[in-house]
Tab-separated table of C-alpha atoms in Angstrom:
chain	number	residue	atom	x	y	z
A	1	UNK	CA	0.000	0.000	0.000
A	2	UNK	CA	2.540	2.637	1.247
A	3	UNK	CA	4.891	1.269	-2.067
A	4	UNK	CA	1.910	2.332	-4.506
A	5	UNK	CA	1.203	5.656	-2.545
A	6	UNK	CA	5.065	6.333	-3.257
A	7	UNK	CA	5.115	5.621	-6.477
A	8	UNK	CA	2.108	7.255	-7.458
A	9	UNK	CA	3.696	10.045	-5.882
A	10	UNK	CA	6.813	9.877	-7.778
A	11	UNK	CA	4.279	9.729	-10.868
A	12	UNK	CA	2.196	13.195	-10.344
A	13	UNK	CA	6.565	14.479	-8.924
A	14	UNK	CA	7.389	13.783	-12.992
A	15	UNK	CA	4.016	14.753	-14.020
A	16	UNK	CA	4.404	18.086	-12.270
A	17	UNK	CA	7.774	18.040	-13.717
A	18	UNK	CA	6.478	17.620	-17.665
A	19	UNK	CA	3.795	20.085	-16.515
A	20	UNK	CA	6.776	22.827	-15.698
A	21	UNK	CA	8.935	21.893	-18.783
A	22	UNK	CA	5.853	22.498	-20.863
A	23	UNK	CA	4.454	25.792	-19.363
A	24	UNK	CA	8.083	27.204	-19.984
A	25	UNK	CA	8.935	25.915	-23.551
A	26	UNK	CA	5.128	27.770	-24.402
A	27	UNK	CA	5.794	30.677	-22.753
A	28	UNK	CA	9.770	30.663	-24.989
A	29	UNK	CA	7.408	30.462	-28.172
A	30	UNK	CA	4.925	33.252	-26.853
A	31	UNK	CA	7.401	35.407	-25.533
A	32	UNK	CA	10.556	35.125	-27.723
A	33	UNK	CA	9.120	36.677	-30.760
A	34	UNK	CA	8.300	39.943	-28.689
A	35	UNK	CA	11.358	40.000	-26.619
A	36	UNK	CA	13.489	39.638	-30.208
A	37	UNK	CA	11.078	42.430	-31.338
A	38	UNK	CA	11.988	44.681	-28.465
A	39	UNK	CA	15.810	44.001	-28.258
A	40	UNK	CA	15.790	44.620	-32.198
A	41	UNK	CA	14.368	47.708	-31.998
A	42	UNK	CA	17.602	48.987	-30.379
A	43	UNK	CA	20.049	47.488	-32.460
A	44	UNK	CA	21.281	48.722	-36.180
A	45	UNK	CA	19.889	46.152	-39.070
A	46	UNK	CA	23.411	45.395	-39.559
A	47	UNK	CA	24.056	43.802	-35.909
A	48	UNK	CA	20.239	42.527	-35.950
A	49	UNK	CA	20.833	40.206	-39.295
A	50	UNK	CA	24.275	39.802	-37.258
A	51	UNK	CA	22.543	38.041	-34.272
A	52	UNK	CA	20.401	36.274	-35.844
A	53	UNK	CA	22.270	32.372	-35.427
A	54	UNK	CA	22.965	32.814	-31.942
A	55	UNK	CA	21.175	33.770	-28.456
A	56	UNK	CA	22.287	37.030	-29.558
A	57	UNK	CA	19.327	37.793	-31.264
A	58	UNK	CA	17.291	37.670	-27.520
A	59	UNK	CA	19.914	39.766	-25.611
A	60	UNK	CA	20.367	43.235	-25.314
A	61	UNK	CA	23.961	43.268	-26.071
A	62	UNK	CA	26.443	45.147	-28.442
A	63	UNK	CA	26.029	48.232	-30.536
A	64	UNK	CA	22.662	49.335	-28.641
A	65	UNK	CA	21.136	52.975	-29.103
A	66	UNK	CA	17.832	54.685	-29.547
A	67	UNK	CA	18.493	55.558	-33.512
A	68	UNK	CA	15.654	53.566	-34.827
A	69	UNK	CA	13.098	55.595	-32.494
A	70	UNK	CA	14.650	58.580	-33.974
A	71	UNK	CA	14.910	57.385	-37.058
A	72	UNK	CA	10.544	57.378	-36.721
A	73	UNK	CA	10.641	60.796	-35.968
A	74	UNK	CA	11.951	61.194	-38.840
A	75	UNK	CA	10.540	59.643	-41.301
A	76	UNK	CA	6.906	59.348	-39.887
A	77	UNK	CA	5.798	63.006	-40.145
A	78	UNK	CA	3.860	63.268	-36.788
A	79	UNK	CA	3.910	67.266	-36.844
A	80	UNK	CA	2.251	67.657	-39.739
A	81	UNK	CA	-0.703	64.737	-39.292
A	82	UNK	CA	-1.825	66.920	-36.122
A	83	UNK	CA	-1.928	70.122	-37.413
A	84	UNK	CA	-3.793	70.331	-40.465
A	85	UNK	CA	-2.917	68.529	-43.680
A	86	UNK	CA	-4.180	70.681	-46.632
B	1	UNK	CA	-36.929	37.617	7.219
B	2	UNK	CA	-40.293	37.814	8.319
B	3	UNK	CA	-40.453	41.374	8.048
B	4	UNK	CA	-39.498	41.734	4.508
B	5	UNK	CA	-41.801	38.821	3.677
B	6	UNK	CA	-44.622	40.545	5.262
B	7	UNK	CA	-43.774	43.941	3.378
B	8	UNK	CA	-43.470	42.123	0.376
B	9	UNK	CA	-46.731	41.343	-1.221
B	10	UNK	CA	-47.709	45.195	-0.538
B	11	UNK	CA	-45.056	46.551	-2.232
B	12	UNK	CA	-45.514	44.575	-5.632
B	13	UNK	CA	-49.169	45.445	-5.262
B	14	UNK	CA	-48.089	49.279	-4.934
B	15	UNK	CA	-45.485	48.594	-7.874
B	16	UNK	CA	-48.865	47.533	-10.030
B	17	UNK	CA	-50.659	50.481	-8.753
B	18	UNK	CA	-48.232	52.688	-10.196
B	19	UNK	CA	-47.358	50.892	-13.286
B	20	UNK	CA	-51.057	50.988	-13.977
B	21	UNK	CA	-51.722	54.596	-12.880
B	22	UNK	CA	-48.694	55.453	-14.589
B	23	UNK	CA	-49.846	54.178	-18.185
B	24	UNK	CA	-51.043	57.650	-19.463
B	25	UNK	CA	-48.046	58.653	-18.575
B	26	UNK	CA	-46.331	57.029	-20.714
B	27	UNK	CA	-47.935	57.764	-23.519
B	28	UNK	CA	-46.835	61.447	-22.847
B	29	UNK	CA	-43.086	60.631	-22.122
B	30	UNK	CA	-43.015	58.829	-25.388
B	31	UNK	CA	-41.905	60.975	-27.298
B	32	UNK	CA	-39.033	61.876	-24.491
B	33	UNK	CA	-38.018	58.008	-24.659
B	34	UNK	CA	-38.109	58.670	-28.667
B	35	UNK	CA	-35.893	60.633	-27.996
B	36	UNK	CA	-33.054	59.229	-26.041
B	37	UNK	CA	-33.769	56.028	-28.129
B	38	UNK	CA	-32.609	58.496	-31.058
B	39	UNK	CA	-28.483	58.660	-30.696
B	40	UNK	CA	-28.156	55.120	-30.756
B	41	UNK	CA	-30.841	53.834	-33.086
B	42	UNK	CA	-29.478	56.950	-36.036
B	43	UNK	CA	-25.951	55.490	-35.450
B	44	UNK	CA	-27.451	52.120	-36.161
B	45	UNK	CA	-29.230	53.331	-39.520
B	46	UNK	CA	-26.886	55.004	-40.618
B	47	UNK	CA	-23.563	52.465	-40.032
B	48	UNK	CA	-25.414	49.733	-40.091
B	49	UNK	CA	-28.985	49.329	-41.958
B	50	UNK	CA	-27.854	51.186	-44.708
B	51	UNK	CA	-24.660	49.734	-45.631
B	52	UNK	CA	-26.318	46.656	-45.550
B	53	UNK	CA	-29.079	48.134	-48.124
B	54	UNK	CA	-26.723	49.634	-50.103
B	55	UNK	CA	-24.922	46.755	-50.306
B	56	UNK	CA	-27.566	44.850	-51.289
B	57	UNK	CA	-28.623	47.388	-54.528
B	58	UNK	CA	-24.709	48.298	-55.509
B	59	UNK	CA	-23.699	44.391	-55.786
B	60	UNK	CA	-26.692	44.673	-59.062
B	61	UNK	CA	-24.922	47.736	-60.483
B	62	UNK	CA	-21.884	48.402	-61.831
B	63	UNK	CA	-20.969	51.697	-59.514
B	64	UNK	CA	-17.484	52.688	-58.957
B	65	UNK	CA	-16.454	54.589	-55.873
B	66	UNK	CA	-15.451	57.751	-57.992
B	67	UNK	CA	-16.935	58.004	-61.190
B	68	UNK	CA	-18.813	61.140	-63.306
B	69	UNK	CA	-20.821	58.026	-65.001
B	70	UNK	CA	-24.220	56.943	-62.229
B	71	UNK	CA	-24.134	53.521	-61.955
B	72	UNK	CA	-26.542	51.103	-64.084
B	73	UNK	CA	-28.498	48.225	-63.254
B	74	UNK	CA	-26.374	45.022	-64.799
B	75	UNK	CA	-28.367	41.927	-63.443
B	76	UNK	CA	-26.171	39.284	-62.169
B	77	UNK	CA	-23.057	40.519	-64.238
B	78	UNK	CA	-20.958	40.597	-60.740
B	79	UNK	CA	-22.159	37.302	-60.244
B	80	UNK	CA	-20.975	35.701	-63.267
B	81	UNK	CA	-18.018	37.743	-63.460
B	82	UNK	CA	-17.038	36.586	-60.098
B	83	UNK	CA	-17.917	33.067	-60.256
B	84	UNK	CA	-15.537	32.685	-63.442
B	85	UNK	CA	-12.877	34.549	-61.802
B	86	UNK	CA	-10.235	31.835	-60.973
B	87	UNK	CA	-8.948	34.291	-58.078
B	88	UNK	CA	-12.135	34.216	-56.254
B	89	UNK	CA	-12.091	30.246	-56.205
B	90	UNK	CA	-8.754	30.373	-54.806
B	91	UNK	CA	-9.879	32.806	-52.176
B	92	UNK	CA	-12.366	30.705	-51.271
B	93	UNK	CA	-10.517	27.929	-51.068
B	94	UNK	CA	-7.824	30.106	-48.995
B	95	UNK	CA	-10.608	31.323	-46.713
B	96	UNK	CA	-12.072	27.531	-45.829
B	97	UNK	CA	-8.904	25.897	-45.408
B	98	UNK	CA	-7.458	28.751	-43.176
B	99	UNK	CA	-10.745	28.371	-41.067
B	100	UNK	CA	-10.754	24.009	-40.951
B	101	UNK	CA	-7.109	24.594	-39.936
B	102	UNK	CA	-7.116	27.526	-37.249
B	103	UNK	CA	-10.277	26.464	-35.671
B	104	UNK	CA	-9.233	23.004	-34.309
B	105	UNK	CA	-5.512	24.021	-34.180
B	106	UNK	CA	-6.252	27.298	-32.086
B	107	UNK	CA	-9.043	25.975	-29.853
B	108	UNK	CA	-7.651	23.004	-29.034
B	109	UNK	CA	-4.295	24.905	-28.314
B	110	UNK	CA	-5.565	27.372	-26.343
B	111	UNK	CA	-7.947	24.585	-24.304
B	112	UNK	CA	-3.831	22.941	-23.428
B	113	UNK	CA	-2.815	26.979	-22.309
B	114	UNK	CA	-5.419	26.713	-20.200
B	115	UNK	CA	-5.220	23.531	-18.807
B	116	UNK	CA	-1.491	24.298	-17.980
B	117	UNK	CA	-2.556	27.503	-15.980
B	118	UNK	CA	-5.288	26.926	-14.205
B	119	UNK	CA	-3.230	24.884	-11.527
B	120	UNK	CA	-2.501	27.366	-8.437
B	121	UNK	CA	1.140	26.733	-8.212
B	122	UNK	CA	3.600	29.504	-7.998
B	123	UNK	CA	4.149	31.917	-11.012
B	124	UNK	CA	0.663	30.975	-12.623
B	125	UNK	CA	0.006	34.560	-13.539
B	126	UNK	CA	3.155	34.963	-14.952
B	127	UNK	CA	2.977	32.320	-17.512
B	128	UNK	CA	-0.707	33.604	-18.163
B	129	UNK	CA	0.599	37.285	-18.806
B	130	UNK	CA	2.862	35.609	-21.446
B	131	UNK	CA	0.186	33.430	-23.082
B	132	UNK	CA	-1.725	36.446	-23.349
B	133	UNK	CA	0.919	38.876	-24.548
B	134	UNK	CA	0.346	38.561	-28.251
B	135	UNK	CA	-3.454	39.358	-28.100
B	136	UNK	CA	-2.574	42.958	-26.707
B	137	UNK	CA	-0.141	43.102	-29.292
B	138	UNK	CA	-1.530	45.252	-32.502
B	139	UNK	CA	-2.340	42.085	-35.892
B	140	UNK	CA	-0.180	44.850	-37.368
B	141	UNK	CA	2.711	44.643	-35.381
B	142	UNK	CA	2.795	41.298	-35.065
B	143	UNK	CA	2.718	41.213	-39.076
B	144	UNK	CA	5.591	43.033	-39.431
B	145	UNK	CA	7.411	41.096	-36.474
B	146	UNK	CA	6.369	37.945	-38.511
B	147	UNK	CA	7.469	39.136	-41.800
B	148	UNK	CA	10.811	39.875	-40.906
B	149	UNK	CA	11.144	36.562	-38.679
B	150	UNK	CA	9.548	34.806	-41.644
B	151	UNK	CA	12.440	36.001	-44.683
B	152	UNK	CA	14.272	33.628	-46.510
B	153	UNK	CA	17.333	34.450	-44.073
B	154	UNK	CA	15.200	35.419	-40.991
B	155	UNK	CA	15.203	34.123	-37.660
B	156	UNK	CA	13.184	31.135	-37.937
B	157	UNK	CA	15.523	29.921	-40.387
B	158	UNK	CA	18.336	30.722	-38.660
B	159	UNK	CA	16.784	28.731	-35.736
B	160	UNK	CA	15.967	26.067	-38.206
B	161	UNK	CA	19.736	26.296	-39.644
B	162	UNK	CA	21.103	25.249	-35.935
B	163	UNK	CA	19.461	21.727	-36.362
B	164	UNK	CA	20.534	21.036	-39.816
B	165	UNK	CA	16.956	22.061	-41.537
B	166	UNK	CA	17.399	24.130	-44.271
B	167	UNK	CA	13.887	26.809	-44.560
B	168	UNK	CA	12.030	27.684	-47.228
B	169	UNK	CA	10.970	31.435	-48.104
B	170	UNK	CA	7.594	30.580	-45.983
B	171	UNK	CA	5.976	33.969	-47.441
B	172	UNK	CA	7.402	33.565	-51.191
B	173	UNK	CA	6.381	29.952	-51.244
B	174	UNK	CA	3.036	29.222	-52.752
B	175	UNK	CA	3.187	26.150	-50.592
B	176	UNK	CA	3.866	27.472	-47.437
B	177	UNK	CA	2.750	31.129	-47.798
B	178	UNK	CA	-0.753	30.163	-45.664
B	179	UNK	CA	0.591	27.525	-43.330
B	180	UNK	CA	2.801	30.444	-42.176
B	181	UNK	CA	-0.106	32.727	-42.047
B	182	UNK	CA	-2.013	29.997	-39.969
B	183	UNK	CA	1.027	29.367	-37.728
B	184	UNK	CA	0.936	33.664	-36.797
B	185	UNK	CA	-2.805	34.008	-36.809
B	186	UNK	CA	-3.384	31.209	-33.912
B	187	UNK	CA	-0.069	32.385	-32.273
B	188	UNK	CA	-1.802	35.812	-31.875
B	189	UNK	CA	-5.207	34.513	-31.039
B	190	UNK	CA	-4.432	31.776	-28.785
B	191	UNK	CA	-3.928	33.680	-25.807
B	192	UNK	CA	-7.461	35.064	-25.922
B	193	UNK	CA	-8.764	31.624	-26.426
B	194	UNK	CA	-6.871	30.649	-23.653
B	195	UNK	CA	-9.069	33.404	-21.327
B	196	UNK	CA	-12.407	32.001	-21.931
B	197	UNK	CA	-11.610	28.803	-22.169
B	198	UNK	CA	-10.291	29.602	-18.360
B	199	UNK	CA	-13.139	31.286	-17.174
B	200	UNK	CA	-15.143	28.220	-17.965
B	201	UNK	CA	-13.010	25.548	-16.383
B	202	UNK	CA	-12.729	27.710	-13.061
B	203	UNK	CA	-17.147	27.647	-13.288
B	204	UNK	CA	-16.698	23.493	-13.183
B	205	UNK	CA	-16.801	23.253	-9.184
B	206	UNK	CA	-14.264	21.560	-7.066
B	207	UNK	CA	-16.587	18.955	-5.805
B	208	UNK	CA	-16.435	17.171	-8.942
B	209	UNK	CA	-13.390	16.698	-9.381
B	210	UNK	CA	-13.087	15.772	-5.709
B	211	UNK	CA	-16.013	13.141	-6.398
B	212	UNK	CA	-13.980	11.565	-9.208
B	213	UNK	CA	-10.937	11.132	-6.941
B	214	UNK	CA	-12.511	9.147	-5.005
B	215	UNK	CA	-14.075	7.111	-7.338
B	216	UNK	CA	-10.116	6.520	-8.083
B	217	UNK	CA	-10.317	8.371	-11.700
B	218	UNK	CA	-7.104	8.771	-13.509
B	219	UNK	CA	-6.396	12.273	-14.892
B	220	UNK	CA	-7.379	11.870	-18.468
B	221	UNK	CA	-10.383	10.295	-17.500
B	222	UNK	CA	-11.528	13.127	-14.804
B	223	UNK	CA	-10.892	15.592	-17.972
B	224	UNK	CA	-13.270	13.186	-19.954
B	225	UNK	CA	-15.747	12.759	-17.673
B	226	UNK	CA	-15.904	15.922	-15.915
B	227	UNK	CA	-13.663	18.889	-17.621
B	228	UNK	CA	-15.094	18.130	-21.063
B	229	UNK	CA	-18.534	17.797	-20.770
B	230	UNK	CA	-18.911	20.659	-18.254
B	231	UNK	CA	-17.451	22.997	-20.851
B	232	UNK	CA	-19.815	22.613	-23.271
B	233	UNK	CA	-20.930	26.154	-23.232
B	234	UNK	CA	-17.702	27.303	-23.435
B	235	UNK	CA	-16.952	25.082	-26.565
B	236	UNK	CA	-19.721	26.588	-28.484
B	237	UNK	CA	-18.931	30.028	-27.203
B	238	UNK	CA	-15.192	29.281	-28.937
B	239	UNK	CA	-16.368	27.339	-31.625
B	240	UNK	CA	-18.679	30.499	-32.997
B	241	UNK	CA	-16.037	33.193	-32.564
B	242	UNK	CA	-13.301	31.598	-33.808
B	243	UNK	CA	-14.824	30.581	-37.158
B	244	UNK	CA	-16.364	34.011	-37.423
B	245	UNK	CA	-13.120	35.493	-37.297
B	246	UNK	CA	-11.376	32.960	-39.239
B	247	UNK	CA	-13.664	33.584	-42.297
B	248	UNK	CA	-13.121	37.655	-41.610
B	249	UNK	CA	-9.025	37.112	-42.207
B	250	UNK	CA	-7.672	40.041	-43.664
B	251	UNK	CA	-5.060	42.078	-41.740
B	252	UNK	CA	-2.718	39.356	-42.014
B	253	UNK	CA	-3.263	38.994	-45.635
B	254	UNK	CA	-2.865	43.029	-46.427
B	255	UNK	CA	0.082	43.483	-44.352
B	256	UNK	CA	2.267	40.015	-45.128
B	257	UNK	CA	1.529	38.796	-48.508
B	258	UNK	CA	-0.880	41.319	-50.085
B	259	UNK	CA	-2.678	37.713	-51.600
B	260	UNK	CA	0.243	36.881	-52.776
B	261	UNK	CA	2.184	34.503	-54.339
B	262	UNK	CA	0.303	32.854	-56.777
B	263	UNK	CA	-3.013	34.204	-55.058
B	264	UNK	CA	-1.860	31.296	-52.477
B	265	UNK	CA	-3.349	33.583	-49.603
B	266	UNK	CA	-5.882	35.690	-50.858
B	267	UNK	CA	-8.965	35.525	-49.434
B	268	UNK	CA	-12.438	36.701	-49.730
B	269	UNK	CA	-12.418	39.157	-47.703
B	270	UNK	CA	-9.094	40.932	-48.700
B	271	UNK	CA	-10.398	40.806	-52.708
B	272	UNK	CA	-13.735	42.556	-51.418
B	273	UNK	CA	-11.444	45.391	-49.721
B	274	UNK	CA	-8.842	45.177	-53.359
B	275	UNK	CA	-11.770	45.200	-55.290
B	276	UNK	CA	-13.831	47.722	-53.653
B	277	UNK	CA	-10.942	50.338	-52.500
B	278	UNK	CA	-7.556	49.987	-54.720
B	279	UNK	CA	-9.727	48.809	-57.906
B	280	UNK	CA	-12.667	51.439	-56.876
B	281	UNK	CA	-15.619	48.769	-58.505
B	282	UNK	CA	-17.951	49.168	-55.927
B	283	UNK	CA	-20.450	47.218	-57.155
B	284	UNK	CA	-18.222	43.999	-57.770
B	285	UNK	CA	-16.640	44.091	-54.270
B	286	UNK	CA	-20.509	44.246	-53.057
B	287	UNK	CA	-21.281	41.200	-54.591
B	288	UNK	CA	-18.406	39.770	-53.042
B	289	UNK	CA	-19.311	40.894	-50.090
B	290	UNK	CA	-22.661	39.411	-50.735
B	291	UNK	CA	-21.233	35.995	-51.590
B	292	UNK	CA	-19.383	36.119	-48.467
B	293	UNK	CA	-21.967	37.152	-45.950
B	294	UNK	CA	-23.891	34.106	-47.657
B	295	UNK	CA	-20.999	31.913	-46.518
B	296	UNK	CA	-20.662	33.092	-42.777
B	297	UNK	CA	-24.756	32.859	-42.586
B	298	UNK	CA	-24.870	29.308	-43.720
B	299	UNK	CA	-21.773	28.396	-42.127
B	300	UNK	CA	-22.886	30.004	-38.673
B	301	UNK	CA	-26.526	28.003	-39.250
B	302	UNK	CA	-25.119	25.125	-39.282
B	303	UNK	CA	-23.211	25.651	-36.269
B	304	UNK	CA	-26.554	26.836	-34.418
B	305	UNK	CA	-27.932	24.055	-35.672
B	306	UNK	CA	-24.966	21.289	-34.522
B	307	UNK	CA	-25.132	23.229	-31.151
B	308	UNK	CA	-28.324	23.410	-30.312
B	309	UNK	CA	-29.482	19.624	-31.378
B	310	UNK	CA	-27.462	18.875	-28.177
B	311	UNK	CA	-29.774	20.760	-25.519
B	312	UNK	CA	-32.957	18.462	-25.672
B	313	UNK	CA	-31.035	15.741	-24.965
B	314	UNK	CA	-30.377	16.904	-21.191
């Protein structure tokens, strides 16, 4: 009796286990796109194509700077779509 | 208790007394009601009645959105024109097999997401936040992030490249163009999903599953026997909205592929919107529209009527 209660505890341990492994490996695939999103958005397209094989891609690292947000400033003209356009 | 019992009776009968005394009343605040009914019932008419009317007459002419020429009465020319159109086959084609696909795929999906985080462990909201990160996320954004991640030398190919599988261009490749667009669409939507199909298995009470302990049920079988059919609402709930919105695709479409390649991922809606806007032939992309609210009326029949055979059976 006490053997089965032990193994049937062992069985929902590794259950709980697969349960974990799972829960993280969908949150990679719903969160990785957004964090490489984010992270890109502060590197030049150079270092992003760069990254792009390794872990690299996910990390903050290397030549990081706010030039793309700028770069929207630029060519996005929000000045002129709130004052008037004709 | 017994006080408000003993009130009760004569304060419905004083409810009637005013109700009735009130009647002539209400004939003269009619026209007050009128007009608070107004706001929303013009809004209604006018963004929603006719559009549908006008709909209805422009799919019969040939009007064009900007044109010194009124439009004529052609019959069923649309028609014809549309059902020989080999674009508007594919569409359709596009259309059902992106809704067979995402609707299993995606419900079922989301159903597993919400199985995995309805446990109360530790860090249960923060793999929910996660899950649902994508559905606050614009379909435009996550377009773009998809079209870059989806190039020929983007990062799921790069990922894909580390275990020895060379990619294909997903988006220039008539054969994978809408498997990729599947992939994204239920990737975005899943999270959602994942909400209501939570919100029904935290309805199912505790006892039941408690009950089926006992009775020394394994864990598949308590999910058979008790998550399952206790969701039943839910399921239809899902069922409806995801095929609605599956037959609506467009965003995806516009952004990503623009129908594109090979017509591979046009679909009915995004030729209405080509047809109707960048083309400016009002009248066909009515009848399109026609055709397709055809579709989504029999489809969604047949759903009420696969959903509802089930309730006299209880």
């Amino acid at each position: 009796m006490s053997n089965s209660t032990a193994t049937m505890a062992s069985q929902r341990r590794t259950a709980s286990w697969t349960v974990t492994g799972l829960r993280l490996l969908l949150a990679l695939i719903f969160g990785l796109p957004l964090v490489f999103m984010i992270v890109a958005s502060f590197k030049p397209d150079t270092q992003i194509f760069g990254d792009l094989g390794s872990i690299n891609a996910f990390l903050p690292v290397g030549d990081l700077s706010l030039d793309n947000y700028l770069g929207v400033f630029d060519r996005v003209p929000f000045g002129s779509s709130c004052s008037t356009r004709s | 208790m017994t006080v408000s019992t003993a009130t009760k009776p004569p304060a419905e009968q004083q409810q009637q007394t005013i109700v009735r005394k009130g009647n002539p009343t209400t004939r003269k605040t009619a026209p007050v009601a009128l007009s608070m009914l107004a706001p929303a019932g013009i809004l209604m008419i006018v963004f929603l009645i006719i559009p549908i009317i006008l709909t209805l007459s422009l799919a019969f002419t040939n009007a064009r959105l900007i044109s010194p020429v009124p439009a004529r009465f052609i019959g069923l020319d649309n028609f014809t024109r549309l059902f020989e159109s080999s674009t508007f086959w594919y569409s359709l084609l596009n259309t059902l097999i992106f809704a067979v696909v995402i609707v299993p795929l995606q419900s079922g999906l989301a159903l597993i997401l919400a199985l995995l985080v309805n446990a109360k462990v530790r860090g249960t909201n923060f793999f929910r936040t996660v899950y649902f990160l994508p559905v606050v996320t614009s379909m435009v954004v996550v377009s773009m992030l998809f079209m870059f991640m989806y190039q020929q030398d983007g990062l799921i190919n790069a990922l894909l490249a580390k275990v020895g599988i060379t990619g294909p261009d997903w988006l220039g490749d008539p054969n994978t163009a809408l498997i990729a667009l599947i992939v994204m669409s239920a990737w975005q939507g899943m999270g959602l999903h994942m909400v209501i199909w939570l919100s029904g298995l935290q309805t199912i009470p505790e006892e039941l599953y408690e009950a089926a302990q006992i009775d020394g049920t394994t864990r598949w079988q308590q999910f058979v026997n008790v998550t399952w059919p206790c969701l039943e609402q839910t399921r239809t709930f899902i069922l409806i909205t995801i095929t609605i919105a599956a037959f609506a695709v467009f965003t995806q479409v516009n952004v990503m592929t623009q129908g594109g390649p090979l017509d591979a991922t046009s679909t009915v809606v995004f030729l209405a919107v080509r047809a109707g806007f960048d083309q400016q032939q009002t009248g066909y992309a009515s009848a399109i529209s026609l055709v397709f609210f055809a579709l989504v009326l029999a489809v969604s029949l047949v759903q009420r009527h696969l959903t509802r055979d089930k309730d006299p059976q209880r």
